[in-house]
PDB file of C-alpha atoms and ligand atoms in Angstrom:
ATOM      1  CA  MET A   1     198.188-157.823 159.087  1.00 55.00           C
ATOM      2  CA  LYS A   2     199.382-154.281 158.491  1.00 74.00           C
ATOM      3  CA  LYS A   3     200.636-153.402 155.050  1.00 93.00           C
ATOM      4  CA  ILE A   4     204.371-152.826 154.804  1.00 98.00           C
ATOM      5  CA  LYS A   5     205.540-150.362 152.182  1.00 98.00           C
ATOM      6  CA  ILE A   6     208.985-150.206 150.600  1.00 98.00           C
ATOM      7  CA  SER A   7     210.489-146.876 149.605  1.00 99.00           C
ATOM      8  CA  PRO A   8     213.670-147.591 147.613  1.00 98.00           C
ATOM      9  CA  SER A   9     216.306-144.871 147.850  1.00 98.00           C
ATOM     10  CA  ILE A  10     217.564-143.794 144.446  1.00 98.00           C
ATOM     11  CA  LEU A  11     220.842-142.821 146.111  1.00 98.00           C
ATOM     12  CA  SER A  12     222.075-146.331 145.214  1.00 98.00           C
ATOM     13  CA  ALA A  13     220.722-146.207 141.647  1.00 98.00           C
ATOM     14  CA  ASP A  14     222.728-145.516 138.495  1.00 98.00           C
ATOM     15  CA  PHE A  15     222.595-141.703 138.376  1.00 97.00           C
ATOM     16  CA  SER A  16     223.208-141.691 134.625  1.00 98.00           C
ATOM     17  CA  GLN A  17     219.912-143.560 134.097  1.00 98.00           C
ATOM     18  CA  LEU A  18     217.629-142.375 136.865  1.00 98.00           C
ATOM     19  CA  GLY A  19     214.464-142.385 134.725  1.00 98.00           C
ATOM     20  CA  LYS A  20     215.008-146.013 133.763  1.00 98.00           C
ATOM     21  CA  GLU A  21     215.917-146.971 137.324  1.00 98.00           C
ATOM     22  CA  ILE A  22     212.689-145.439 138.652  1.00 98.00           C
ATOM     23  CA  ASN A  23     210.773-147.337 136.016  1.00 97.00           C
ATOM     24  CA  ASN A  24     212.419-150.566 137.151  1.00 98.00           C
ATOM     25  CA  LEU A  25     211.538-149.797 140.769  1.00 98.00           C
ATOM     26  CA  GLU A  26     207.893-149.337 139.865  1.00 98.00           C
ATOM     27  CA  LYS A  27     207.881-152.602 137.886  1.00 98.00           C
ATOM     28  CA  GLY A  28     209.597-154.354 140.799  1.00 98.00           C
ATOM     29  CA  GLY A  29     206.810-153.441 143.214  1.00 98.00           C
ATOM     30  CA  ALA A  30     208.067-150.333 145.003  1.00 98.00           C
ATOM     31  CA  ASP A  31     205.369-148.417 146.881  1.00 98.00           C
ATOM     32  CA  LEU A  32     207.156-145.060 147.008  1.00 98.00           C
ATOM     33  CA  ILE A  33     210.355-143.548 145.618  1.00 99.00           C
ATOM     34  CA  HIS A  34     212.718-142.216 148.300  1.00 99.00           C
ATOM     35  CA  VAL A  35     214.726-139.220 147.130  1.00 98.00           C
ATOM     36  CA  ASP A  36     217.673-138.206 149.321  1.00 98.00           C
ATOM     37  CA  VAL A  37     218.426-134.507 148.992  1.00 99.00           C
ATOM     38  CA  MET A  38     221.760-133.475 150.528  1.00 98.00           C
ATOM     39  CA  ASP A  39     223.405-130.064 150.661  1.00 98.00           C
ATOM     40  CA  GLY A  40     227.028-130.644 151.698  1.00 98.00           C
ATOM     41  CA  HIS A  41     226.303-128.533 154.804  1.00 98.00           C
ATOM     42  CA  PHE A  42     223.583-130.145 156.937  1.00 98.00           C
ATOM     43  CA  VAL A  43     225.151-133.455 155.897  1.00 98.00           C
ATOM     44  CA  PRO A  44     228.626-134.009 154.420  1.00 98.00           C
ATOM     45  CA  ASN A  45     227.446-135.037 150.951  1.00 98.00           C
ATOM     46  CA  LEU A  46     225.803-133.398 147.937  1.00 98.00           C
ATOM     47  CA  THR A  47     223.129-134.958 145.768  1.00 98.00           C
ATOM     48  CA  ILE A  48     220.248-133.546 143.760  1.00 98.00           C
ATOM     49  CA  GLY A  49     217.703-130.733 143.883  1.00 98.00           C
ATOM     50  CA  PRO A  50     214.298-129.714 142.494  1.00 98.00           C
ATOM     51  CA  PRO A  51     215.177-129.692 138.752  1.00 98.00           C
ATOM     52  CA  VAL A  52     216.139-133.378 138.866  1.00 98.00           C
ATOM     53  CA  ILE A  53     212.977-134.295 140.794  1.00 98.00           C
ATOM     54  CA  LYS A  54     210.937-132.373 138.247  1.00 98.00           C
ATOM     55  CA  ALA A  55     212.627-134.195 135.369  1.00 98.00           C
ATOM     56  CA  LEU A  56     211.985-137.574 137.025  1.00 98.00           C
ATOM     57  CA  ARG A  57     208.320-136.883 137.738  1.00 98.00           C
ATOM     58  CA  LYS A  58     207.178-138.162 134.345  1.00 96.00           C
ATOM     59  CA  TYR A  59     208.808-141.590 134.800  1.00 97.00           C
ATOM     60  CA  THR A  60     206.425-142.861 137.480  1.00 98.00           C
ATOM     61  CA  LYS A  61     203.078-142.345 139.124  1.00 97.00           C
ATOM     62  CA  LEU A  62     204.453-143.585 142.459  1.00 98.00           C
ATOM     63  CA  PRO A  63     204.611-140.976 145.212  1.00 98.00           C
ATOM     64  CA  PHE A  64     207.945-139.191 145.630  1.00 99.00           C
ATOM     65  CA  ASP A  65     209.059-139.520 149.247  1.00 99.00           C
ATOM     66  CA  VAL A  66     211.495-136.621 149.448  1.00 99.00           C
ATOM     67  CA  HIS A  67     213.947-136.593 152.358  1.00 99.00           C
ATOM     68  CA  LEU A  68     215.428-133.122 152.735  1.00 99.00           C
ATOM     69  CA  MET A  69     218.837-133.068 154.435  1.00 99.00           C
ATOM     70  CA  ILE A  70     219.360-129.376 153.804  1.00 98.00           C
ATOM     71  CA  LYS A  71     219.687-126.372 156.113  1.00 98.00           C
ATOM     72  CA  PRO A  72     218.055-123.875 156.207  1.00 98.00           C
ATOM     73  CA  VAL A  73     215.240-125.974 154.771  1.00 98.00           C
ATOM     74  CA  HIS A  74     212.245-123.626 155.051  1.00 98.00           C
ATOM     75  CA  LYS A  75     212.927-121.390 152.054  1.00 98.00           C
ATOM     76  CA  TYR A  76     213.344-124.393 149.717  1.00 98.00           C
ATOM     77  CA  ILE A  77     210.153-126.259 150.647  1.00 99.00           C
ATOM     78  CA  LYS A  78     208.050-124.581 147.956  1.00 98.00           C
ATOM     79  CA  ASP A  79     210.537-125.484 145.216  1.00 99.00           C
ATOM     80  CA  PHE A  80     210.422-129.136 146.238  1.00 99.00           C
ATOM     81  CA  ALA A  81     206.617-129.068 146.348  1.00 99.00           C
ATOM     82  CA  ASN A  82     206.437-127.528 142.873  1.00 98.00           C
ATOM     83  CA  ALA A  83     208.934-130.047 141.503  1.00 98.00           C
ATOM     84  CA  GLY A  84     206.475-132.878 142.218  1.00 98.00           C
ATOM     85  CA  SER A  85     207.232-134.149 145.726  1.00 99.00           C
ATOM     86  CA  ASP A  86     204.356-135.951 147.449  1.00 99.00           C
ATOM     87  CA  ILE A  87     205.822-136.377 150.918  1.00 99.00           C
ATOM     88  CA  ILE A  88     208.286-133.758 152.148  1.00 99.00           C
ATOM     89  CA  THR A  89     210.356-134.786 155.166  1.00 99.00           C
ATOM     90  CA  ILE A  90     212.453-132.325 157.123  1.00 99.00           C
ATOM     91  CA  HIS A  91     214.818-132.530 160.087  1.00 99.00           C
ATOM     92  CA  PRO A  92     213.923-130.420 163.155  1.00 98.00           C
ATOM     93  CA  GLU A  93     217.542-129.195 163.390  1.00 98.00           C
ATOM     94  CA  ALA A  94     217.288-127.705 159.888  1.00 98.00           C
ATOM     95  CA  THR A  95     214.575-125.127 160.588  1.00 98.00           C
ATOM     96  CA  ASN A  96     214.249-122.226 163.021  1.00 98.00           C
ATOM     97  CA  ASN A  97     210.565-122.906 163.444  1.00 98.00           C
ATOM     98  CA  LEU A  98     209.440-126.504 163.058  1.00 98.00           C
ATOM     99  CA  LYS A  99     205.754-125.665 163.465  1.00 98.00           C
ATOM    100  CA  GLU A 100     205.885-123.071 160.683  1.00 98.00           C
ATOM    101  CA  SER A 101     207.740-125.425 158.342  1.00 99.00           C
ATOM    102  CA  ILE A 102     205.223-128.215 159.027  1.00 98.00           C
ATOM    103  CA  PHE A 103     202.314-125.911 158.214  1.00 98.00           C
ATOM    104  CA  HIS A 104     204.072-124.565 155.143  1.00 98.00           C
ATOM    105  CA  ILE A 105     204.302-128.113 153.747  1.00 99.00           C
ATOM    106  CA  LYS A 106     200.628-128.682 154.605  1.00 98.00           C
ATOM    107  CA  GLU A 107     199.456-125.472 152.951  1.00 98.00           C
ATOM    108  CA  LEU A 108     201.200-126.656 149.776  1.00 98.00           C
ATOM    109  CA  ASN A 109     198.986-129.780 149.990  1.00 98.00           C
ATOM    110  CA  LYS A 110     201.864-132.158 150.522  1.00 99.00           C
ATOM    111  CA  LYS A 111     202.242-134.843 153.157  1.00 99.00           C
ATOM    112  CA  VAL A 112     204.611-133.820 155.893  1.00 98.00           C
ATOM    113  CA  GLY A 113     207.321-135.927 157.450  1.00 99.00           C
ATOM    114  CA  VAL A 114     209.697-135.132 160.285  1.00 99.00           C
ATOM    115  CA  SER A 115     212.940-137.042 160.724  1.00 99.00           C
ATOM    116  CA  LEU A 116     214.742-138.122 163.870  1.00 99.00           C
ATOM    117  CA  ASN A 117     218.507-138.518 163.677  1.00 98.00           C
ATOM    118  CA  PRO A 118     219.972-141.362 165.766  1.00 98.00           C
ATOM    119  CA  ASP A 119     220.871-138.843 168.488  1.00 98.00           C
ATOM    120  CA  THR A 120     217.615-136.838 168.336  1.00 98.00           C
ATOM    121  CA  LYS A 121     215.102-137.744 171.027  1.00 98.00           C
ATOM    122  CA  ILE A 122     211.395-138.262 170.305  1.00 98.00           C
ATOM    123  CA  ASN A 123     210.471-135.449 172.696  1.00 98.00           C
ATOM    124  CA  VAL A 124     211.944-132.900 170.230  1.00 98.00           C
ATOM    125  CA  ILE A 125     208.978-133.571 167.918  1.00 98.00           C
ATOM    126  CA  GLU A 126     206.400-134.927 170.363  1.00 98.00           C
ATOM    127  CA  SER A 127     204.174-131.827 170.399  1.00 98.00           C
ATOM    128  CA  HIS A 128     203.923-132.012 166.582  1.00 98.00           C
ATOM    129  CA  LEU A 129     202.945-135.661 166.250  1.00 98.00           C
ATOM    130  CA  SER A 130     199.245-134.929 165.821  1.00 98.00           C
ATOM    131  CA  ASN A 131     200.006-132.673 162.848  1.00 98.00           C
ATOM    132  CA  ILE A 132     202.293-134.831 160.773  1.00 98.00           C
ATOM    133  CA  ASP A 133     201.831-137.694 158.342  1.00 98.00           C
ATOM    134  CA  LEU A 134     205.106-139.499 158.859  1.00 98.00           C
ATOM    135  CA  VAL A 135     208.067-139.861 161.213  1.00 99.00           C
ATOM    136  CA  LEU A 136     211.299-140.875 159.490  1.00 99.00           C
ATOM    137  CA  VAL A 137     213.449-142.675 162.034  1.00 99.00           C
ATOM    138  CA  MET A 138     217.094-142.563 160.936  1.00 99.00           C
ATOM    139  CA  SER A 139     218.907-145.815 161.659  1.00 99.00           C
ATOM    140  CA  VAL A 140     222.221-144.332 160.443  1.00 98.00           C
ATOM    141  CA  PHE A 141     223.597-140.791 160.613  1.00 98.00           C
ATOM    142  CA  PRO A 142     222.368-139.202 157.391  1.00 98.00           C
ATOM    143  CA  GLY A 143     224.781-138.433 154.591  1.00 98.00           C
ATOM    144  CA  PHE A 144     225.668-141.669 152.846  1.00 98.00           C
ATOM    145  CA  GLY A 145     224.153-144.916 151.648  1.00 98.00           C
ATOM    146  CA  GLY A 146     225.663-148.256 152.584  1.00 98.00           C
ATOM    147  CA  GLN A 147     226.161-147.593 156.306  1.00 98.00           C
ATOM    148  CA  LYS A 148     225.632-150.071 159.131  1.00 98.00           C
ATOM    149  CA  PHE A 149     222.243-150.167 160.881  1.00 98.00           C
ATOM    150  CA  ILE A 150     222.352-148.753 164.441  1.00 98.00           C
ATOM    151  CA  PRO A 151     220.574-151.389 166.634  1.00 98.00           C
ATOM    152  CA  GLU A 152     219.394-148.870 169.276  1.00 98.00           C
ATOM    153  CA  THR A 153     216.937-147.656 166.612  1.00 98.00           C
ATOM    154  CA  ILE A 154     214.667-150.598 167.439  1.00 98.00           C
ATOM    155  CA  ASN A 155     213.829-149.225 170.888  1.00 98.00           C
ATOM    156  CA  LYS A 156     213.149-145.783 169.462  1.00 98.00           C
ATOM    157  CA  ILE A 157     210.683-147.264 166.972  1.00 98.00           C
ATOM    158  CA  LYS A 158     208.967-149.182 169.792  1.00 98.00           C
ATOM    159  CA  ASP A 159     208.684-146.007 171.901  1.00 98.00           C
ATOM    160  CA  LEU A 160     207.277-144.080 168.968  1.00 98.00           C
ATOM    161  CA  LYS A 161     204.751-146.820 168.207  1.00 98.00           C
ATOM    162  CA  GLU A 162     203.680-146.831 171.838  1.00 98.00           C
ATOM    163  CA  ILE A 163     203.088-143.038 171.755  1.00 98.00           C
ATOM    164  CA  LYS A 164     201.240-143.403 168.459  1.00 98.00           C
ATOM    165  CA  ASP A 165     198.895-146.115 169.739  1.00 98.00           C
ATOM    166  CA  ARG A 166     198.297-144.454 173.103  1.00 98.00           C
ATOM    167  CA  ASN A 167     197.181-141.223 171.430  1.00 98.00           C
ATOM    168  CA  ASN A 168     195.521-142.718 168.385  1.00 98.00           C
ATOM    169  CA  PHE A 169     197.828-140.796 166.061  1.00 98.00           C
ATOM    170  CA  SER A 170     197.867-141.724 162.395  1.00 97.00           C
ATOM    171  CA  PHE A 171     201.430-140.968 161.259  1.00 98.00           C
ATOM    172  CA  ASP A 172     203.430-143.591 159.380  1.00 98.00           C
ATOM    173  CA  ILE A 173     206.662-144.840 160.925  1.00 98.00           C
ATOM    174  CA  GLU A 174     209.373-145.022 158.287  1.00 99.00           C
ATOM    175  CA  VAL A 175     212.897-146.259 158.979  1.00 98.00           C
ATOM    176  CA  ASP A 176     215.933-145.246 156.930  1.00 99.00           C
ATOM    177  CA  GLY A 177     219.502-146.528 156.790  1.00 98.00           C
ATOM    178  CA  GLY A 178     221.240-149.900 156.685  1.00 98.00           C
ATOM    179  CA  ILE A 179     218.048-151.906 156.248  1.00 98.00           C
ATOM    180  CA  ASN A 180     218.806-155.476 155.152  1.00 98.00           C
ATOM    181  CA  PHE A 181     217.133-158.899 155.101  1.00 98.00           C
ATOM    182  CA  SER A 182     218.122-159.684 158.676  1.00 96.00           C
ATOM    183  CA  ASN A 183     216.991-156.467 160.412  1.00 98.00           C
ATOM    184  CA  SER A 184     213.856-155.784 158.336  1.00 98.00           C
ATOM    185  CA  LYS A 185     211.744-158.157 160.445  1.00 97.00           C
ATOM    186  CA  ASP A 186     212.899-156.501 163.660  1.00 98.00           C
ATOM    187  CA  VAL A 187     212.023-152.979 162.523  1.00 98.00           C
ATOM    188  CA  ILE A 188     208.631-154.158 161.272  1.00 98.00           C
ATOM    189  CA  SER A 189     207.787-155.931 164.506  1.00 98.00           C
ATOM    190  CA  ALA A 190     208.956-152.871 166.460  1.00 98.00           C
ATOM    191  CA  GLY A 191     206.286-150.852 164.632  1.00 98.00           C
ATOM    192  CA  ALA A 192     207.713-149.459 161.387  1.00 98.00           C
ATOM    193  CA  ASN A 193     205.390-149.679 158.363  1.00 98.00           C
ATOM    194  CA  ILE A 194     207.585-148.104 155.672  1.00 98.00           C
ATOM    195  CA  LEU A 195     211.148-149.274 155.008  1.00 98.00           C
ATOM    196  CA  VAL A 196     213.640-147.197 153.038  1.00 99.00           C
ATOM    197  CA  SER A 197     216.401-149.140 151.358  1.00 98.00           C
ATOM    198  CA  GLY A 198     219.103-148.282 148.857  1.00 98.00           C
ATOM    199  CA  THR A 199     221.947-150.798 149.001  1.00 98.00           C
ATOM    200  CA  THR A 200     219.801-153.879 149.666  1.00 98.00           C
ATOM    201  CA  ILE A 201     217.333-153.096 146.863  1.00 98.00           C
ATOM    202  CA  PHE A 202     219.930-152.304 144.208  1.00 98.00           C
ATOM    203  CA  LYS A 203     222.804-154.624 145.103  1.00 98.00           C
ATOM    204  CA  GLU A 204     221.518-157.852 146.686  1.00 98.00           C
ATOM    205  CA  ASN A 205     220.647-160.862 144.479  1.00 98.00           C
ATOM    206  CA  ASN A 206     222.523-159.263 141.562  1.00 98.00           C
ATOM    207  CA  GLY A 207     220.189-156.292 141.637  1.00 97.00           C
ATOM    208  CA  ASP A 208     216.938-158.278 141.341  1.00 98.00           C
ATOM    209  CA  ILE A 209     214.708-155.432 142.533  1.00 98.00           C
ATOM    210  CA  GLN A 210     211.477-157.407 142.686  1.00 98.00           C
ATOM    211  CA  LYS A 211     213.041-160.223 144.677  1.00 98.00           C
ATOM    212  CA  ASN A 212     214.675-157.769 147.087  1.00 98.00           C
ATOM    213  CA  ILE A 213     211.471-155.793 147.646  1.00 98.00           C
ATOM    214  CA  GLU A 214     209.540-158.997 148.334  1.00 98.00           C
ATOM    215  CA  ALA A 215     212.209-160.259 150.718  1.00 98.00           C
ATOM    216  CA  LEU A 216     212.213-156.991 152.678  1.00 98.00           C
ATOM    217  CA  LYS A 217     208.423-157.110 153.018  1.00 95.00           C
ATOM    218  CA  SER A 218     208.219-160.726 154.129  1.00 91.00           C
ATOM    219  CA  VAL A 219     207.923-161.150 157.875  1.00 79.00           C
TER     220      VAL A 219
HETATM  221  C1  DX5 B 301     221.119-141.681 154.348  1.00 53.58           C
HETATM  222  C2  DX5 B 301     219.876-141.722 153.482  1.00 53.58           C
HETATM  223  C3  DX5 B 301     219.298-143.091 153.270  1.00 53.58           C
HETATM  224  C4  DX5 B 301     220.246-144.106 152.748  1.00 53.58           C
HETATM  225  C5  DX5 B 301     219.608-145.447 152.500  1.00 53.58           C
HETATM  226  O1  DX5 B 301     221.473-140.377 154.545  1.00 53.58           O
HETATM  227  O2  DX5 B 301     218.871-140.907 154.052  1.00 53.58           O
HETATM  228  O3  DX5 B 301     218.115-142.987 152.488  1.00 53.58           O
HETATM  229  O4  DX5 B 301     220.892-143.673 151.613  1.00 53.58           O
HETATM  230  O5  DX5 B 301     220.552-146.267 151.896  1.00 53.58           O
HETATM  231  P1  DX5 B 301     221.055-147.641 152.506  1.00 53.58           P
HETATM  232  O6  DX5 B 301     219.878-148.563 152.418  1.00 53.58           O
HETATM  233  O7  DX5 B 301     222.174-148.008 151.608  1.00 53.58           O
HETATM  234  O8  DX5 B 301     221.482-147.379 153.913  1.00 53.58           O
HETATM  235 ZN1   ZN B 302     216.775-140.942 153.259  1.00 53.58          ZN
END
Protein backbone atom coordinates (compact mmCIF):
# COMPACT_ATOMS: atom_id res chain seq x y z
CA MET A 1 0.00 0.00 0.00
CA LYS A 2 1.24 3.49 -0.79
CA LYS A 3 2.48 5.61 2.06
CA ILE A 4 0.24 8.52 2.98
CA LYS A 5 1.93 11.59 4.39
CA ILE A 6 0.34 14.26 6.56
CA SER A 7 1.45 17.87 6.28
CA PRO A 8 -0.20 19.82 9.13
CA SER A 9 -0.81 23.49 8.37
CA ILE A 10 0.50 25.75 11.11
CA LEU A 11 -2.14 28.29 10.09
CA SER A 12 -4.36 26.70 12.77
CA ALA A 13 -1.60 26.59 15.40
CA ASP A 14 -1.14 29.01 18.29
CA PHE A 15 0.95 31.73 16.63
CA SER A 16 2.35 32.86 19.98
CA GLN A 17 3.99 29.44 20.43
CA LEU A 18 4.87 28.28 16.94
CA GLY A 19 8.15 26.61 17.95
CA LYS A 20 6.39 24.50 20.56
CA GLU A 21 3.52 23.71 18.19
CA ILE A 22 5.95 22.46 15.53
CA ASN A 23 7.63 20.33 18.14
CA ASN A 24 4.26 18.83 19.07
CA LEU A 25 3.52 18.12 15.41
CA GLU A 26 6.78 16.24 15.03
CA LYS A 27 6.09 14.23 18.20
CA GLY A 28 2.57 13.51 16.96
CA GLY A 29 3.83 11.89 13.76
CA ALA A 30 3.65 14.64 11.15
CA ASP A 31 5.63 13.92 7.98
CA LEU A 32 6.00 17.52 6.81
CA ILE A 33 5.18 20.98 8.13
CA HIS A 34 2.87 22.99 5.85
CA VAL A 35 3.54 26.72 6.00
CA ASP A 36 0.89 28.97 4.44
CA VAL A 37 2.40 32.23 3.23
CA MET A 38 -0.19 34.88 2.31
CA ASP A 39 0.31 38.42 1.07
CA GLY A 40 -3.06 40.17 1.39
CA HIS A 41 -2.99 40.64 -2.40
CA PHE A 42 -2.91 37.28 -4.19
CA VAL A 43 -5.20 36.08 -1.39
CA PRO A 44 -7.23 38.24 1.01
CA ASN A 45 -5.23 37.38 4.13
CA LEU A 46 -1.76 38.08 5.53
CA THR A 47 0.40 35.60 7.40
CA ILE A 48 4.14 35.13 7.72
CA GLY A 49 7.32 35.50 5.68
CA PRO A 50 10.93 34.28 5.52
CA PRO A 51 12.14 35.59 8.93
CA VAL A 52 9.53 33.50 10.75
CA ILE A 53 10.37 30.39 8.71
CA LYS A 54 14.04 30.95 9.48
CA ALA A 55 13.31 31.27 13.20
CA LEU A 56 11.24 28.06 13.16
CA ARG A 57 13.85 26.03 11.29
CA LYS A 58 15.66 25.00 14.47
CA TYR A 59 12.54 23.47 16.06
CA THR A 60 12.28 20.47 13.74
CA LYS A 61 14.12 18.34 11.24
CA LEU A 62 10.89 17.70 9.31
CA PRO A 63 10.76 19.18 5.82
CA PHE A 64 9.10 22.59 5.52
CA ASP A 65 6.38 22.38 2.87
CA VAL A 66 6.02 26.06 2.01
CA HIS A 67 2.88 27.13 0.15
CA LEU A 68 3.41 30.56 -1.37
CA MET A 69 0.19 32.51 -1.96
CA ILE A 70 2.00 35.67 -2.96
CA LYS A 71 2.17 37.64 -6.21
CA PRO A 72 4.56 38.38 -7.85
CA VAL A 73 6.19 35.28 -6.40
CA HIS A 74 9.37 34.98 -8.48
CA LYS A 75 11.48 37.63 -6.77
CA TYR A 76 10.80 36.16 -3.30
CA ILE A 77 11.66 32.53 -4.07
CA LYS A 78 15.32 32.89 -3.09
CA ASP A 79 14.43 34.39 0.30
CA PHE A 80 12.16 31.44 1.06
CA ALA A 81 14.84 28.98 -0.04
CA ASN A 82 17.44 30.66 2.17
CA ALA A 83 15.06 30.71 5.13
CA GLY A 84 15.01 26.89 5.17
CA SER A 85 12.12 25.79 2.96
CA ASP A 86 12.41 22.26 1.56
CA ILE A 87 9.46 22.24 -0.82
CA ILE A 88 8.44 25.53 -2.42
CA THR A 89 4.98 25.56 -3.99
CA ILE A 90 3.79 28.36 -6.24
CA HIS A 91 0.57 29.19 -8.06
CA PRO A 92 0.78 29.56 -11.86
CA GLU A 93 -1.28 32.78 -11.69
CA ALA A 94 1.36 34.37 -9.44
CA THR A 95 4.26 34.35 -11.92
CA ASN A 96 4.78 35.79 -15.39
CA ASN A 97 6.85 32.80 -16.40
CA LEU A 98 6.00 29.50 -14.72
CA LYS A 99 8.85 27.63 -16.40
CA GLU A 100 11.43 30.14 -15.18
CA SER A 101 10.05 30.08 -11.63
CA ILE A 102 10.09 26.26 -11.60
CA PHE A 103 13.72 26.20 -12.71
CA HIS A 104 14.65 28.92 -10.25
CA ILE A 105 13.37 26.75 -7.38
CA LYS A 106 15.27 23.76 -8.81
CA GLU A 107 18.54 25.66 -9.16
CA LEU A 108 18.24 26.54 -5.46
CA ASN A 109 18.12 22.77 -4.80
CA LYS A 110 14.61 22.81 -3.43
CA LYS A 111 11.69 20.59 -4.35
CA VAL A 112 9.20 22.37 -6.54
CA GLY A 113 5.45 22.30 -6.20
CA VAL A 114 2.78 23.90 -8.37
CA SER A 115 -0.71 24.54 -7.03
CA LEU A 116 -4.07 24.33 -8.76
CA ASN A 117 -6.85 26.54 -7.44
CA PRO A 118 -10.35 25.02 -7.55
CA ASP A 119 -11.03 26.93 -10.78
CA THR A 120 -7.63 26.29 -12.40
CA LYS A 121 -7.61 23.47 -14.94
CA ILE A 122 -4.89 20.80 -15.04
CA ASN A 123 -3.97 21.79 -18.60
CA VAL A 124 -2.52 25.09 -17.28
CA ILE A 125 0.37 23.10 -15.77
CA GLU A 126 0.32 19.96 -17.90
CA SER A 127 3.46 20.76 -19.92
CA HIS A 128 5.40 21.19 -16.65
CA LEU A 129 4.40 17.94 -14.96
CA SER A 130 7.61 16.14 -15.88
CA ASN A 131 9.67 18.86 -14.18
CA ILE A 132 7.96 19.17 -10.83
CA ASP A 133 8.01 17.24 -7.58
CA LEU A 134 4.52 17.97 -6.35
CA VAL A 135 1.08 19.19 -7.43
CA LEU A 136 -0.89 20.90 -4.66
CA VAL A 137 -4.57 20.50 -5.46
CA MET A 138 -6.57 23.18 -3.63
CA SER A 139 -9.86 21.85 -2.30
CA VAL A 140 -10.87 25.34 -1.08
CA PHE A 141 -10.13 28.80 -2.48
CA PRO A 142 -6.88 29.77 -0.77
CA GLY A 143 -6.84 32.45 1.89
CA PHE A 144 -8.26 31.00 5.08
CA GLY A 145 -8.25 27.86 7.18
CA GLY A 146 -11.48 26.23 8.29
CA GLN A 147 -13.31 26.33 4.95
CA LYS A 148 -15.57 23.63 3.53
CA PHE A 149 -14.06 21.01 1.21
CA ILE A 150 -15.16 21.43 -2.44
CA PRO A 151 -16.30 17.92 -3.57
CA GLU A 152 -15.47 18.48 -7.27
CA THR A 153 -11.81 18.27 -6.19
CA ILE A 154 -12.10 14.47 -6.14
CA ASN A 155 -12.48 14.27 -9.92
CA LYS A 156 -9.55 16.61 -10.45
CA ILE A 157 -7.34 14.39 -8.29
CA LYS A 158 -8.47 11.32 -10.27
CA ASP A 159 -7.68 13.06 -13.58
CA LEU A 160 -4.28 14.11 -12.32
CA LYS A 161 -3.51 10.59 -11.08
CA GLU A 162 -4.52 9.19 -14.45
CA ILE A 163 -2.13 11.59 -16.25
CA LYS A 164 0.60 10.75 -13.76
CA ASP A 165 0.26 6.98 -14.22
CA ARG A 166 -0.10 7.16 -18.00
CA ASN A 167 3.15 9.11 -18.33
CA ASN A 168 5.05 7.51 -15.48
CA PHE A 169 5.52 10.88 -13.78
CA SER A 170 6.80 10.93 -10.23
CA PHE A 171 5.21 14.03 -8.68
CA ASP A 172 3.37 13.78 -5.37
CA ILE A 173 -0.31 14.69 -5.28
CA GLU A 174 -1.04 16.84 -2.25
CA VAL A 175 -4.51 18.11 -1.36
CA ASP A 176 -5.16 21.23 0.71
CA GLY A 177 -8.27 22.66 2.33
CA GLY A 178 -11.17 21.35 4.40
CA ILE A 179 -9.71 17.87 4.86
CA ASN A 180 -11.53 15.97 7.62
CA PHE A 181 -12.06 12.38 8.78
CA SER A 182 -14.90 11.77 6.35
CA ASN A 183 -13.31 13.05 3.12
CA SER A 184 -9.72 11.89 3.76
CA LYS A 185 -10.46 8.37 2.50
CA ASP A 186 -12.00 9.72 -0.69
CA VAL A 187 -9.04 11.94 -1.55
CA ILE A 188 -6.62 9.10 -0.83
CA SER A 189 -8.49 6.63 -3.00
CA ALA A 190 -8.72 9.26 -5.75
CA GLY A 191 -4.91 9.34 -5.80
CA ALA A 192 -3.63 11.91 -3.30
CA ASN A 193 -0.62 10.81 -1.23
CA ILE A 194 -0.07 13.91 0.92
CA LEU A 195 -2.87 15.52 2.94
CA VAL A 196 -2.62 19.05 4.32
CA SER A 197 -4.76 19.75 7.35
CA GLY A 198 -5.02 22.63 9.79
CA THR A 199 -8.39 22.63 11.54
CA THR A 200 -8.76 18.84 11.82
CA ILE A 201 -5.24 18.33 13.22
CA PHE A 202 -5.39 21.12 15.79
CA LYS A 203 -9.05 21.14 16.83
CA GLU A 204 -10.54 17.63 16.61
CA ASN A 205 -10.38 15.28 19.64
CA ASN A 206 -9.48 18.24 21.88
CA GLY A 207 -6.35 18.87 19.86
CA ASP A 208 -4.91 15.34 20.18
CA ILE A 209 -2.46 15.74 17.29
CA GLN A 210 -1.24 12.15 17.22
CA LYS A 211 -4.75 10.73 17.21
CA ASN A 212 -5.84 13.13 14.46
CA ILE A 213 -2.83 12.37 12.26
CA GLU A 214 -3.42 8.63 12.63
CA ALA A 215 -7.12 9.00 11.87
CA LEU A 216 -6.42 11.02 8.71
CA LYS A 217 -3.95 8.39 7.49
CA SER A 218 -6.19 5.40 8.14
CA VAL A 219 -8.02 4.18 5.06
C1 LIG B 1 -5.77 27.72 2.63
C2 LIG B 1 -4.49 27.05 3.06
C3 LIG B 1 -4.67 25.71 3.71
C4 LIG B 1 -5.60 25.69 4.87
C5 LIG B 1 -5.71 24.34 5.52
O1 LIG B 1 -5.45 28.87 1.95
O2 LIG B 1 -3.63 26.88 1.94
O3 LIG B 1 -3.39 25.16 4.03
O4 LIG B 1 -5.29 26.64 5.80
O5 LIG B 1 -6.50 24.47 6.65
P1 LIG B 1 -7.86 23.68 6.89
O6 LIG B 1 -7.45 22.25 7.08
O7 LIG B 1 -8.40 24.31 8.11
O8 LIG B 1 -8.71 23.88 5.68
ZN1 LIG C 1 -1.78 25.63 2.09
